[in-house]
Short mmCIF file of C-alpha atoms and ligand atoms in Angstrom, two decimals:
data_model
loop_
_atom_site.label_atom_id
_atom_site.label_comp_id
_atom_site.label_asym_id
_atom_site.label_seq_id
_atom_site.Cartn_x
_atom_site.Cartn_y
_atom_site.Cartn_z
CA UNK A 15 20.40 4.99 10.29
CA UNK A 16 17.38 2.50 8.67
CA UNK A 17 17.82 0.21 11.30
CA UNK A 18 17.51 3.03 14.34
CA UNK A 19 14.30 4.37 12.22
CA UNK A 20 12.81 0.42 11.45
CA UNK A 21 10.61 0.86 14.16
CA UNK A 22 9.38 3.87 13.91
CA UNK A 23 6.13 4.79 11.66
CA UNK A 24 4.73 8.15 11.18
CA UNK A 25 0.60 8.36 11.10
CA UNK A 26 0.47 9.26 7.24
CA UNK A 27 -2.48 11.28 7.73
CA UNK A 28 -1.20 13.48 11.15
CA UNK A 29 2.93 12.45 11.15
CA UNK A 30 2.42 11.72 14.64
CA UNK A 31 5.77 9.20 15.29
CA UNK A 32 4.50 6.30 16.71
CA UNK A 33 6.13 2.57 17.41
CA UNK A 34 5.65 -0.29 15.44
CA UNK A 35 4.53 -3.10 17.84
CA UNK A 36 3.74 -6.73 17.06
CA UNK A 37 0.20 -7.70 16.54
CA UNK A 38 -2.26 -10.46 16.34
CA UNK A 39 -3.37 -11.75 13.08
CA UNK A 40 -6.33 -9.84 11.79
CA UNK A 41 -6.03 -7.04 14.35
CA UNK A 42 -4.73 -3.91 13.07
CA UNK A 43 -3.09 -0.75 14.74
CA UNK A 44 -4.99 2.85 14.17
CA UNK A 45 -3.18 6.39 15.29
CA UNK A 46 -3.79 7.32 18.62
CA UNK A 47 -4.05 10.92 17.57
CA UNK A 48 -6.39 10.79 14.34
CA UNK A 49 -7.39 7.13 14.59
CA UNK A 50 -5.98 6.61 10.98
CA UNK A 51 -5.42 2.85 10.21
CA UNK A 52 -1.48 2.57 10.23
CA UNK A 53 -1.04 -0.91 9.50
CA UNK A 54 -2.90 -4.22 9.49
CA UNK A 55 -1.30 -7.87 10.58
CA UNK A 56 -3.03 -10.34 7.78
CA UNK A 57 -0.05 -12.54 8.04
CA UNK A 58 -1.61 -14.73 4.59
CA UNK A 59 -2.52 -11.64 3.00
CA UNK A 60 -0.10 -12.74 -0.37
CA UNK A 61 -1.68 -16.00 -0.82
CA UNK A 62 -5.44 -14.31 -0.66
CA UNK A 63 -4.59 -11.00 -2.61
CA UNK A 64 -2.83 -13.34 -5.19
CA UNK A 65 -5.49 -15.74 -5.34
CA UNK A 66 -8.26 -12.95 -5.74
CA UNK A 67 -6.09 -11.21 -8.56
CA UNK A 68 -6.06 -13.90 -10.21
CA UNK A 69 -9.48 -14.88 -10.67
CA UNK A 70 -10.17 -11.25 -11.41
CA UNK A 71 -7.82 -11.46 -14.20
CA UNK A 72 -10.00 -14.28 -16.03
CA UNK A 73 -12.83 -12.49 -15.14
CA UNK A 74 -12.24 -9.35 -15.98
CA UNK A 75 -11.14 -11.03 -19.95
CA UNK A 76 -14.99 -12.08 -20.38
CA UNK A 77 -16.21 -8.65 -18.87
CA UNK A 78 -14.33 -7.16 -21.59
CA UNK A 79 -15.33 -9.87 -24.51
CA UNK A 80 -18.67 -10.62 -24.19
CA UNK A 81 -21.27 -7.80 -24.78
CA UNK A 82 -22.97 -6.27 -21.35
CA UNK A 83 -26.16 -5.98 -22.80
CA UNK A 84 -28.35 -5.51 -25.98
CA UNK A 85 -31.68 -4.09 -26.50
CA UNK A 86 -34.27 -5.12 -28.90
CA UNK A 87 -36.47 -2.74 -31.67
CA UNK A 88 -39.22 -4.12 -33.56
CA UNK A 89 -37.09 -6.93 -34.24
CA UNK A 90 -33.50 -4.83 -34.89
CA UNK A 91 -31.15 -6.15 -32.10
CA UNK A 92 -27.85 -3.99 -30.56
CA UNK A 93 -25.80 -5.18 -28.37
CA UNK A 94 -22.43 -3.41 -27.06
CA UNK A 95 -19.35 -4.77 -25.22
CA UNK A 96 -17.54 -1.87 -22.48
CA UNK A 97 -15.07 -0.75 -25.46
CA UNK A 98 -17.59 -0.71 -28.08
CA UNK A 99 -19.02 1.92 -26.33
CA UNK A 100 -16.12 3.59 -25.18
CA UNK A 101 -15.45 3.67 -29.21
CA UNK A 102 -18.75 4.81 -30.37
CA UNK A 103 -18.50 7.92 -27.54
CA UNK A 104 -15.35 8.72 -29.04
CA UNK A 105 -16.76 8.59 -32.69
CA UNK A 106 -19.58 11.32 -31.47
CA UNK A 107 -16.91 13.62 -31.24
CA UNK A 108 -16.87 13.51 -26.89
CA UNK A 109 -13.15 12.49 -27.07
CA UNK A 110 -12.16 13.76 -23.78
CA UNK A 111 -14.84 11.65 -22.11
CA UNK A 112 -14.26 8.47 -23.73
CA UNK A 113 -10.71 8.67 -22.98
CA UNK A 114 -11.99 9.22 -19.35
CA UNK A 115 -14.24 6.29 -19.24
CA UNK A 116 -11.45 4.05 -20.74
CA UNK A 117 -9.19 4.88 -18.55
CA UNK A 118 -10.98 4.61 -15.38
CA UNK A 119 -12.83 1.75 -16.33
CA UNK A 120 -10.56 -0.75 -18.99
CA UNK A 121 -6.79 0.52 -18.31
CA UNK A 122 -6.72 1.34 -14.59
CA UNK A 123 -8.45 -1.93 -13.93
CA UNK A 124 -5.48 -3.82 -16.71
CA UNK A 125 -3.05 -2.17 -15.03
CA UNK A 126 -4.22 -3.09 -11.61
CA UNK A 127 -4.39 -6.96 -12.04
CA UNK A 128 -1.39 -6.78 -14.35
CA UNK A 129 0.98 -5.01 -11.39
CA UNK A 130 -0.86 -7.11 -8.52
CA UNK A 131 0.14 -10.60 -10.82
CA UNK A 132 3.80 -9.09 -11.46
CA UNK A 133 4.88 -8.49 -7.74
CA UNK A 134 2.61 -11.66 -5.73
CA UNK A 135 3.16 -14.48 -8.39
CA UNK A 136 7.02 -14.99 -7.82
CA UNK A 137 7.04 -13.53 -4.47
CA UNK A 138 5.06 -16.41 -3.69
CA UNK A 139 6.96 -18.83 -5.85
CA UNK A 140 10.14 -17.72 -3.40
CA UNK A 141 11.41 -14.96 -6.48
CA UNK A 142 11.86 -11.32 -6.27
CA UNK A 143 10.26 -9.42 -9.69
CA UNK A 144 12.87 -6.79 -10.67
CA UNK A 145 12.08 -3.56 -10.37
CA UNK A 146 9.07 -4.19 -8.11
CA UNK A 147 9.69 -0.47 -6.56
CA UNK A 148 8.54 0.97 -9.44
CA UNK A 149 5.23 -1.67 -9.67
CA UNK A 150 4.03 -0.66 -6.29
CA UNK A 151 4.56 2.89 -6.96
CA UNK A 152 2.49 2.48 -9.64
CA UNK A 153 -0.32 0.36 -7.78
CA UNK A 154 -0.20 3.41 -5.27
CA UNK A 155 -0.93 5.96 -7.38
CA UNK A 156 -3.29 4.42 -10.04
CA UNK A 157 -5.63 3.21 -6.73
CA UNK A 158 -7.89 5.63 -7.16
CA UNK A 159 -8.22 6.01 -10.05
CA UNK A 160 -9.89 2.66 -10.85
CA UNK A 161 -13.84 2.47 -10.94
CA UNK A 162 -15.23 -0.93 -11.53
CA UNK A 163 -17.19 -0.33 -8.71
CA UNK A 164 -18.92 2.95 -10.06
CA UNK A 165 -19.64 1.56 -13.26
CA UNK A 166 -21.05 -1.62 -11.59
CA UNK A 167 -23.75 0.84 -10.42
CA UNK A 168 -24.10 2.65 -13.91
CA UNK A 169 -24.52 -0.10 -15.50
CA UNK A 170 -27.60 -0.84 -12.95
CA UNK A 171 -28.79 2.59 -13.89
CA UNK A 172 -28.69 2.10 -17.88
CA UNK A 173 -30.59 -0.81 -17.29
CA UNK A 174 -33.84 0.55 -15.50
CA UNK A 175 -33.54 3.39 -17.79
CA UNK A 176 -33.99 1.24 -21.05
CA UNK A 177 -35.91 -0.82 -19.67
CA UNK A 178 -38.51 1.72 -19.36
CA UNK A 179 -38.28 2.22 -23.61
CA UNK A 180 -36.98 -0.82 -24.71
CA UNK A 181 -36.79 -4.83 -24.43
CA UNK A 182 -33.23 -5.50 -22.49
CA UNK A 183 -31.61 -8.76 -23.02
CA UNK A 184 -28.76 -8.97 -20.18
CA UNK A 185 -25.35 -10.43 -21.27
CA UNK A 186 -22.33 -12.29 -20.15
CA UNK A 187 -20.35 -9.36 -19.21
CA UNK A 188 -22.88 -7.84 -16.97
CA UNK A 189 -22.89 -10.92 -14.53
CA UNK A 190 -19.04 -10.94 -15.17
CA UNK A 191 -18.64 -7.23 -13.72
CA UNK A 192 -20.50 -7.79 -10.75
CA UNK A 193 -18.58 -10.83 -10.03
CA UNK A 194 -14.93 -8.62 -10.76
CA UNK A 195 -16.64 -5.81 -8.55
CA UNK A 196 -16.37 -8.39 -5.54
CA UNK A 197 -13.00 -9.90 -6.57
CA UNK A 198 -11.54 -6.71 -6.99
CA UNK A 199 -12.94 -4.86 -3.34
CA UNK A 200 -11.81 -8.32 -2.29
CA UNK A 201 -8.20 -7.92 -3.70
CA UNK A 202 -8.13 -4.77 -2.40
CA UNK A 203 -9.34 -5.38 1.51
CA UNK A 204 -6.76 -8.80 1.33
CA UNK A 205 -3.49 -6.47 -0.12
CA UNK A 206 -1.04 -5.05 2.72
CA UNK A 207 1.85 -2.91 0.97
CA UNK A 208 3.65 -2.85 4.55
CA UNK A 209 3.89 -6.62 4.20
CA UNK A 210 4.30 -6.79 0.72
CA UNK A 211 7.45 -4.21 0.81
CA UNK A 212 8.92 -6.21 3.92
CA UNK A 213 8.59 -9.33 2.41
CA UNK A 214 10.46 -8.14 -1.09
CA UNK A 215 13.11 -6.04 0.79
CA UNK A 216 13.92 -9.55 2.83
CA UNK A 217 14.03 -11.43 -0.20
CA UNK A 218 16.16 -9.41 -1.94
CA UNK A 219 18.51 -8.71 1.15
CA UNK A 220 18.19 -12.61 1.17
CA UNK A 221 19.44 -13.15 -2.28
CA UNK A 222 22.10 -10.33 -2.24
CA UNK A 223 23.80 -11.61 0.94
CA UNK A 224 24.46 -15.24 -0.21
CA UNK B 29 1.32 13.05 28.44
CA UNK B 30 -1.32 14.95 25.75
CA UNK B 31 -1.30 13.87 22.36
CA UNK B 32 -0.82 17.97 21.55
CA UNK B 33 3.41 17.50 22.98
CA UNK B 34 3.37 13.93 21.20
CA UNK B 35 6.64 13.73 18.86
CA UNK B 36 5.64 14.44 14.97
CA UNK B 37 7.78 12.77 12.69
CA UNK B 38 8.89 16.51 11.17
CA UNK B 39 9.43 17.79 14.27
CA UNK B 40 12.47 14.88 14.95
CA UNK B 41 13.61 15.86 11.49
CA UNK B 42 12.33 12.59 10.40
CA UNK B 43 10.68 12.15 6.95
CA UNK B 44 7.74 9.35 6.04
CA UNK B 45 7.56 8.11 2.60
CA UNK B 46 4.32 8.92 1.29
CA UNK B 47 4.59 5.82 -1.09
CA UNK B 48 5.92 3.04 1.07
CA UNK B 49 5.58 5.02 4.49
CA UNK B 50 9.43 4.32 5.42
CA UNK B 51 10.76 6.61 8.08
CA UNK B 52 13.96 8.18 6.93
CA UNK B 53 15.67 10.72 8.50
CA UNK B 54 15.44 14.28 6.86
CA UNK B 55 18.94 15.31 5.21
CA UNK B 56 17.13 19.38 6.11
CA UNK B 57 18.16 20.46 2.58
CA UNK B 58 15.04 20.75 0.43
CA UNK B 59 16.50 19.87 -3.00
CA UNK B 60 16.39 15.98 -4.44
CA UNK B 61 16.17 13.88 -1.39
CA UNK B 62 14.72 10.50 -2.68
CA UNK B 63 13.37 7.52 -0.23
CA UNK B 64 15.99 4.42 0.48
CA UNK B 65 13.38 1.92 -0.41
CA UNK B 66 11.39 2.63 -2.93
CA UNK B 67 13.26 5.98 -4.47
CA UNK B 68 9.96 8.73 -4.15
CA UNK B 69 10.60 11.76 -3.83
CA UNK B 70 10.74 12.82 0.19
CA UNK B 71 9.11 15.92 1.39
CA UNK B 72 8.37 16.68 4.85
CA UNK B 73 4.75 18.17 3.70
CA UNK B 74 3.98 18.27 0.17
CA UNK B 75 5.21 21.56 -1.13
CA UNK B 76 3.32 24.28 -2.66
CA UNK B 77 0.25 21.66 -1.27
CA UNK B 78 -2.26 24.27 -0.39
CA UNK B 79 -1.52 26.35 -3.33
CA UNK B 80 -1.95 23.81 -5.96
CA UNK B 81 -5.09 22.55 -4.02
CA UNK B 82 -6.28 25.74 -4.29
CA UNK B 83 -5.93 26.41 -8.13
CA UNK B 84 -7.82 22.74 -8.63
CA UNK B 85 -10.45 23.97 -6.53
CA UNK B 86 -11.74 27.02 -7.74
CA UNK B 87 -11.60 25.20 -11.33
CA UNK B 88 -13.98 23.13 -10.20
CA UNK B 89 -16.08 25.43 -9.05
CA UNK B 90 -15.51 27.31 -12.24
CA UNK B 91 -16.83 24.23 -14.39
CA UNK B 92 -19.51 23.08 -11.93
CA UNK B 93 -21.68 25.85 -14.01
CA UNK B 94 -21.55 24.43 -17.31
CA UNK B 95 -21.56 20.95 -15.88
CA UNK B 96 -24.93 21.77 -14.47
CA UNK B 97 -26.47 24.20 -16.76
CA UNK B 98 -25.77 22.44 -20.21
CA UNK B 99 -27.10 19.77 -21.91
CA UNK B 100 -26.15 16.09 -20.57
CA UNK B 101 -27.74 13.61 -22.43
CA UNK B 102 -30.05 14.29 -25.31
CA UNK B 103 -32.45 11.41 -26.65
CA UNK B 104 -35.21 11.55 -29.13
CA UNK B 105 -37.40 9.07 -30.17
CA UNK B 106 -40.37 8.94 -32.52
CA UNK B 107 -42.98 10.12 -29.83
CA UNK B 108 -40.87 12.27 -27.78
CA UNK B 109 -37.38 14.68 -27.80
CA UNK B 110 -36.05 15.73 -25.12
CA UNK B 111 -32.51 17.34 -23.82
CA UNK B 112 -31.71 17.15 -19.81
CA UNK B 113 -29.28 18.90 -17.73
CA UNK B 114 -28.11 16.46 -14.87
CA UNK B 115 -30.68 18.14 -12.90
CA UNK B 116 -33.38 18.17 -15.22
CA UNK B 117 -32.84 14.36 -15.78
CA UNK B 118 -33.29 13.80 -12.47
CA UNK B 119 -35.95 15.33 -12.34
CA UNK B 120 -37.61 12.98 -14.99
CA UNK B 121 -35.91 9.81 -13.25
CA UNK B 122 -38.23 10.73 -10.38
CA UNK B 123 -41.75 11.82 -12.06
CA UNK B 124 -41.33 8.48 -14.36
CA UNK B 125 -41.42 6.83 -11.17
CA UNK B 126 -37.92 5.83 -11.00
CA UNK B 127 -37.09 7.43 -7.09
CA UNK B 128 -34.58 5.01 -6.46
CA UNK B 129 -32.21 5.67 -9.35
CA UNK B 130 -33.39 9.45 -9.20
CA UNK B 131 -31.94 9.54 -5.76
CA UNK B 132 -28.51 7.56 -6.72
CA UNK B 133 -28.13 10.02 -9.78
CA UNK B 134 -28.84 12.97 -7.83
CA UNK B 135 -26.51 11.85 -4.52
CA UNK B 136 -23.45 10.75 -7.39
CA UNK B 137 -23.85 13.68 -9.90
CA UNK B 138 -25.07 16.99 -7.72
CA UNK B 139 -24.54 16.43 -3.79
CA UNK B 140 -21.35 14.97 -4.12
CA UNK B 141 -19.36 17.13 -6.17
CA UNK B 142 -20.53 19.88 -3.70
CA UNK B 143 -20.23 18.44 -0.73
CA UNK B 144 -16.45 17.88 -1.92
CA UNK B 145 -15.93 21.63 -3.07
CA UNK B 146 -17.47 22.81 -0.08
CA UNK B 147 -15.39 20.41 2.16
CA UNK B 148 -11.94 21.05 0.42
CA UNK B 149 -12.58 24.88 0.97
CA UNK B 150 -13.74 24.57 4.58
CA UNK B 151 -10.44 22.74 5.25
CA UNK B 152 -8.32 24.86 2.63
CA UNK B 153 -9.02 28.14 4.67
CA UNK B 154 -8.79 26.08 8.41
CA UNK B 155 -5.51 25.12 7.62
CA UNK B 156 -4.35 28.32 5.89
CA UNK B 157 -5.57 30.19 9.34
CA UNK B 158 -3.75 27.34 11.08
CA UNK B 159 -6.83 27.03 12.62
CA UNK B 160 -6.71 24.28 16.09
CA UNK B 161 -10.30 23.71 15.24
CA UNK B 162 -11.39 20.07 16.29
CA UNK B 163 -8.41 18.60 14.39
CA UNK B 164 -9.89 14.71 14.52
CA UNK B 165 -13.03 16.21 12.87
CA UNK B 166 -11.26 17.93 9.70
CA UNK B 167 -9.48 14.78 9.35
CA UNK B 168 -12.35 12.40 8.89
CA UNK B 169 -13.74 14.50 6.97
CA UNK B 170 -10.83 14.87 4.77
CA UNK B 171 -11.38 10.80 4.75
CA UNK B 172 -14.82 11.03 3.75
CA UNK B 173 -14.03 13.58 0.92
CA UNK B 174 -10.88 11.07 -0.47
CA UNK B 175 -13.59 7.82 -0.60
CA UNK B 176 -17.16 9.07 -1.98
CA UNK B 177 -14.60 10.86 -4.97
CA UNK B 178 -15.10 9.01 -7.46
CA UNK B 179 -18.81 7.77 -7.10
CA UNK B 180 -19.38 11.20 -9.42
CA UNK B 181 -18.16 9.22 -12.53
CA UNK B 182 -21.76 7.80 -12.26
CA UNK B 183 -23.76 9.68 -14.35
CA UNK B 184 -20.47 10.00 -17.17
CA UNK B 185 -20.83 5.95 -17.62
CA UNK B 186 -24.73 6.44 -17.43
CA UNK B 187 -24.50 8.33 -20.35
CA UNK B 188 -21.52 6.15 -22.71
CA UNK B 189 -23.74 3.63 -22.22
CA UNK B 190 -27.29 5.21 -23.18
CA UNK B 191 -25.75 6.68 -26.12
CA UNK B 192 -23.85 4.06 -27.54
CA UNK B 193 -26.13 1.35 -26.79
CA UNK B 194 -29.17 2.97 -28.70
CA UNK B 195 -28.31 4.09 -32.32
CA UNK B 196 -31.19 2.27 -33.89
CA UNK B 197 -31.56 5.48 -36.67
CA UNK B 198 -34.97 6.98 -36.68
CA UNK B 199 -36.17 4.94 -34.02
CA UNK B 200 -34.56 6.62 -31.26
CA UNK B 201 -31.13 8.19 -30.58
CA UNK B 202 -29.39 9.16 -27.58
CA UNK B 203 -26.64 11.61 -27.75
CA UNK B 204 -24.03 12.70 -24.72
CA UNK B 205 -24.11 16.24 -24.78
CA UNK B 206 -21.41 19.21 -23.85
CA UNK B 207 -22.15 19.07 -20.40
CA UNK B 208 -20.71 15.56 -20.24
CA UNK B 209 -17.20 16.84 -21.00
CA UNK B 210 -17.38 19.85 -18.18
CA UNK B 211 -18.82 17.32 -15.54
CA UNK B 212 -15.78 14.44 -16.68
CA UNK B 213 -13.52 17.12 -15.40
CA UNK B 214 -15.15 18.23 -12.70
CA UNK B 215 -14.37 14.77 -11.19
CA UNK B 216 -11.03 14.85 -12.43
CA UNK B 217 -9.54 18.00 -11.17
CA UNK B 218 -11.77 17.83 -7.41
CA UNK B 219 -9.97 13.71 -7.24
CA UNK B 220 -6.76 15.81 -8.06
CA UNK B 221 -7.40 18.33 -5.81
CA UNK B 222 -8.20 15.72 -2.95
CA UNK B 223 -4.95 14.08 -3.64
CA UNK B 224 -3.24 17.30 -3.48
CA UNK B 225 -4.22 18.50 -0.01
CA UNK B 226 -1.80 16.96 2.98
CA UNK B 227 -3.90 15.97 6.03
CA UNK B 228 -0.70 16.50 8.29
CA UNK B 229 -1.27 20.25 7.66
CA UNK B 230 -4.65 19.65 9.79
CA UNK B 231 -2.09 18.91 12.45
CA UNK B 232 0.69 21.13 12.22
CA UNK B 233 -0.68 24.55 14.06
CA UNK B 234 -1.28 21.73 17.45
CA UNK B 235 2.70 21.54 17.61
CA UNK B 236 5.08 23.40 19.38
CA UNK B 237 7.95 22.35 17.84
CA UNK B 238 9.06 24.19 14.63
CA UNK B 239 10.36 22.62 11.54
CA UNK B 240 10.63 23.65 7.79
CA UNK B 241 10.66 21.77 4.65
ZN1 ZN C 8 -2.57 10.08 12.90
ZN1 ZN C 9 9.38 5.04 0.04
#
């Protein structure tokens, strides 16, 4: 019944059936009806995504650790790291928000790198992580919920705002959020689930046979 | 042959994985069919879709008022006080001489929101008059609404920053205001709402062939 179906895809965005035909690396295959993008051929895309993910994750550690940046008054200095304000938010009684902002911005992100590390590391080491169903699930649905991106630009914005008021020293973890913006749209361009699921379900079918 | 007799997956009774996009064939009852691979739950269109997209919808709209019309970020300093709606801020952004940012802020916090609410309605009510209505259009802009989302969390960072950042006392305070909490779920319940609405029901009214979930 799989094996009659293999070759079949259905557009996800118009469920026009369509057939799955080989195609050159880097070319991809869009829906003839809606002009979706079905699938992609990016026959290294494991070693790149992994490779991206994994400078992200050391990245993202110092965008977290080191303060973004700290503005100076008559000689009193501030300085605040992403949680620290995520904390002081929540300590003005806007609980709801901060939750938002760590969640779109800290945990989505963690989560992210964490699941893209679990399934690519011992795929590529020739392994199949258990229960990797479940991990790309969950990569599916968090997607878009992550927002490094948009606060990549609000940080920008706080930082002509104060500069209009105040004297703005820039820190580590604003250079280090730029840099995870471009891992992490990086990451995401150089990921294909289609190959990723093909490649697990033939490892496993692999390891179960022999 | 036209694209308008083309074979749709439900119309073969076939059934595509909205997780891993496996094609699996349909077992026609409606209760607890789950996908071979990667064990979602298989529909042939997301049930109770338009409903639910509905109900997110007109919350939004509901909540765009206070989002707008309350206070979103209060700061005070020794010289001057002041409390701005997202518009009002804006507003300031651009007389202080700031047009770029005024611009981003205003595209991130007022047009988009609206231009989503205003989308998801124009294609809730096509596809509930299973309307044939340039099809290929609806759908990219269906595409459009799903990736400009979440640009609206702009002005909600904006604002954790501002007022965490600047708690120097007397000197100057900045303070997120109620607004802030309206507008954070604005964003969340239109992104839900987005997520909620199946483009294949764009489609459906071009088939002839009849199928049910
Ligand atoms: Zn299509
Ligand atoms: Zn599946």
């Amino acid at each position: 019944m799989t094996d009659r179906t293999a070759q079949l895809i259905a557009c996800h965005e118009c469920d026009l059936l369509q057939r799955d035909i080989q195609l050159n690396p880097g070319c991809y295959a869009s829906c003839r009806r809606c002009g979706a993008v079905l699938y992609r051929n990016a026959t290294d895309s494991v070693d790149r995504t992994l490779a991206y993910t994994l400078a992200a994750c050391m990245v993202f550690l110092g965008a977290n650790l080191f303060p973004i940046f700290a503005i100076e008054v008559q000689g009193d200095r501030s300085a605040i790291t992403l949680f620290g304000a995520v904390l002081s938010l929540w300590d003005q009684g806007m609980r709801s928000v901060s939750t938002l902002v760590l969640i779109t911005a800290i945990l989505i992100p963690a989560l992210e790198l964490a699941s893209l590390t679990y399934l690519l590391l011992p795929l590529k080491l020739g392994k199949v992580p258990p229960r990797y169903p479940l991990f790309m699930r969950t990569l599916q649905c968090i997607e878009p919920w992550g927002m490094v991106e948009v606060l990549m630009l609000g940080l920008l914005v706080s930082l002509v705002k104060l500069t209009n008021n105040f004297r703005v020293i820039p820190g580590m973890a604003l250079w280090s959020f730029a840099v995870l913006t471009l891992l992490l749209a990086a990451a995401a361009t150089a990921f294909n689930a289609r190959d990723v699921w093909a490649q697990l379900d033939a490892k496993r079918r692999d390891l179960e046979s022999r | 042959m036209s694209t308008a007799d083309s074979p749709i997956a439900a119309g073969r009774g076939l059934c595509s994985c909205h997780v891993c996009q496996l094609v699996s064939r349909s077992t026609g009852t409606s209760r607890g069919q789950y996908c071979p691979r990667c064990g979602a739950r298989l529909h042939l269109r997301r049930p109770g879709s338009v409903q639910r997209c509905w109900a997110l919808v007109i919350a939004s709209y509901i909540l765009y008022i206070p989002a707008n019309t309350l206070v979103m970020m209060e700061t005070g300093s020794l010289i001057s006080y002041r409390k701005d709606t997202i518009v009002s801020g804006v507003v300031h952004l651009w007389r202080t001489g700031s047009w770029m940012i005024a611009v981003i802020v205003f595209v991130a916090s007022v047009a988009i929101p609206l231009l989503k609410l205003f989308s998801l309605t124009l294609l809730l009510i096509s596809v509930q008059r299973k309307s044939t209505w340039h099809p290929q259009q609806r759908t990219r802009l269906y595409r459009l609404v799903e990736a400009v989302g979440r640009w609206s969390m702009l002005d909600i960072y904006v604002v954790t920053l501002l007022a965490a950042l600047v708690q120097l006392g007397s000197l100057a305070i900045v303070k997120a205001g109620p607004a802030a909490i309206a507008f954070g779920a604005v964003v969340v319940l239109t992104m839900l709402a987005t997520m909620e609405f199946d483009p294949r029901l764009i489609w459906d009214p071009l088939q002839k062939e009849e199928f049910h979930d």
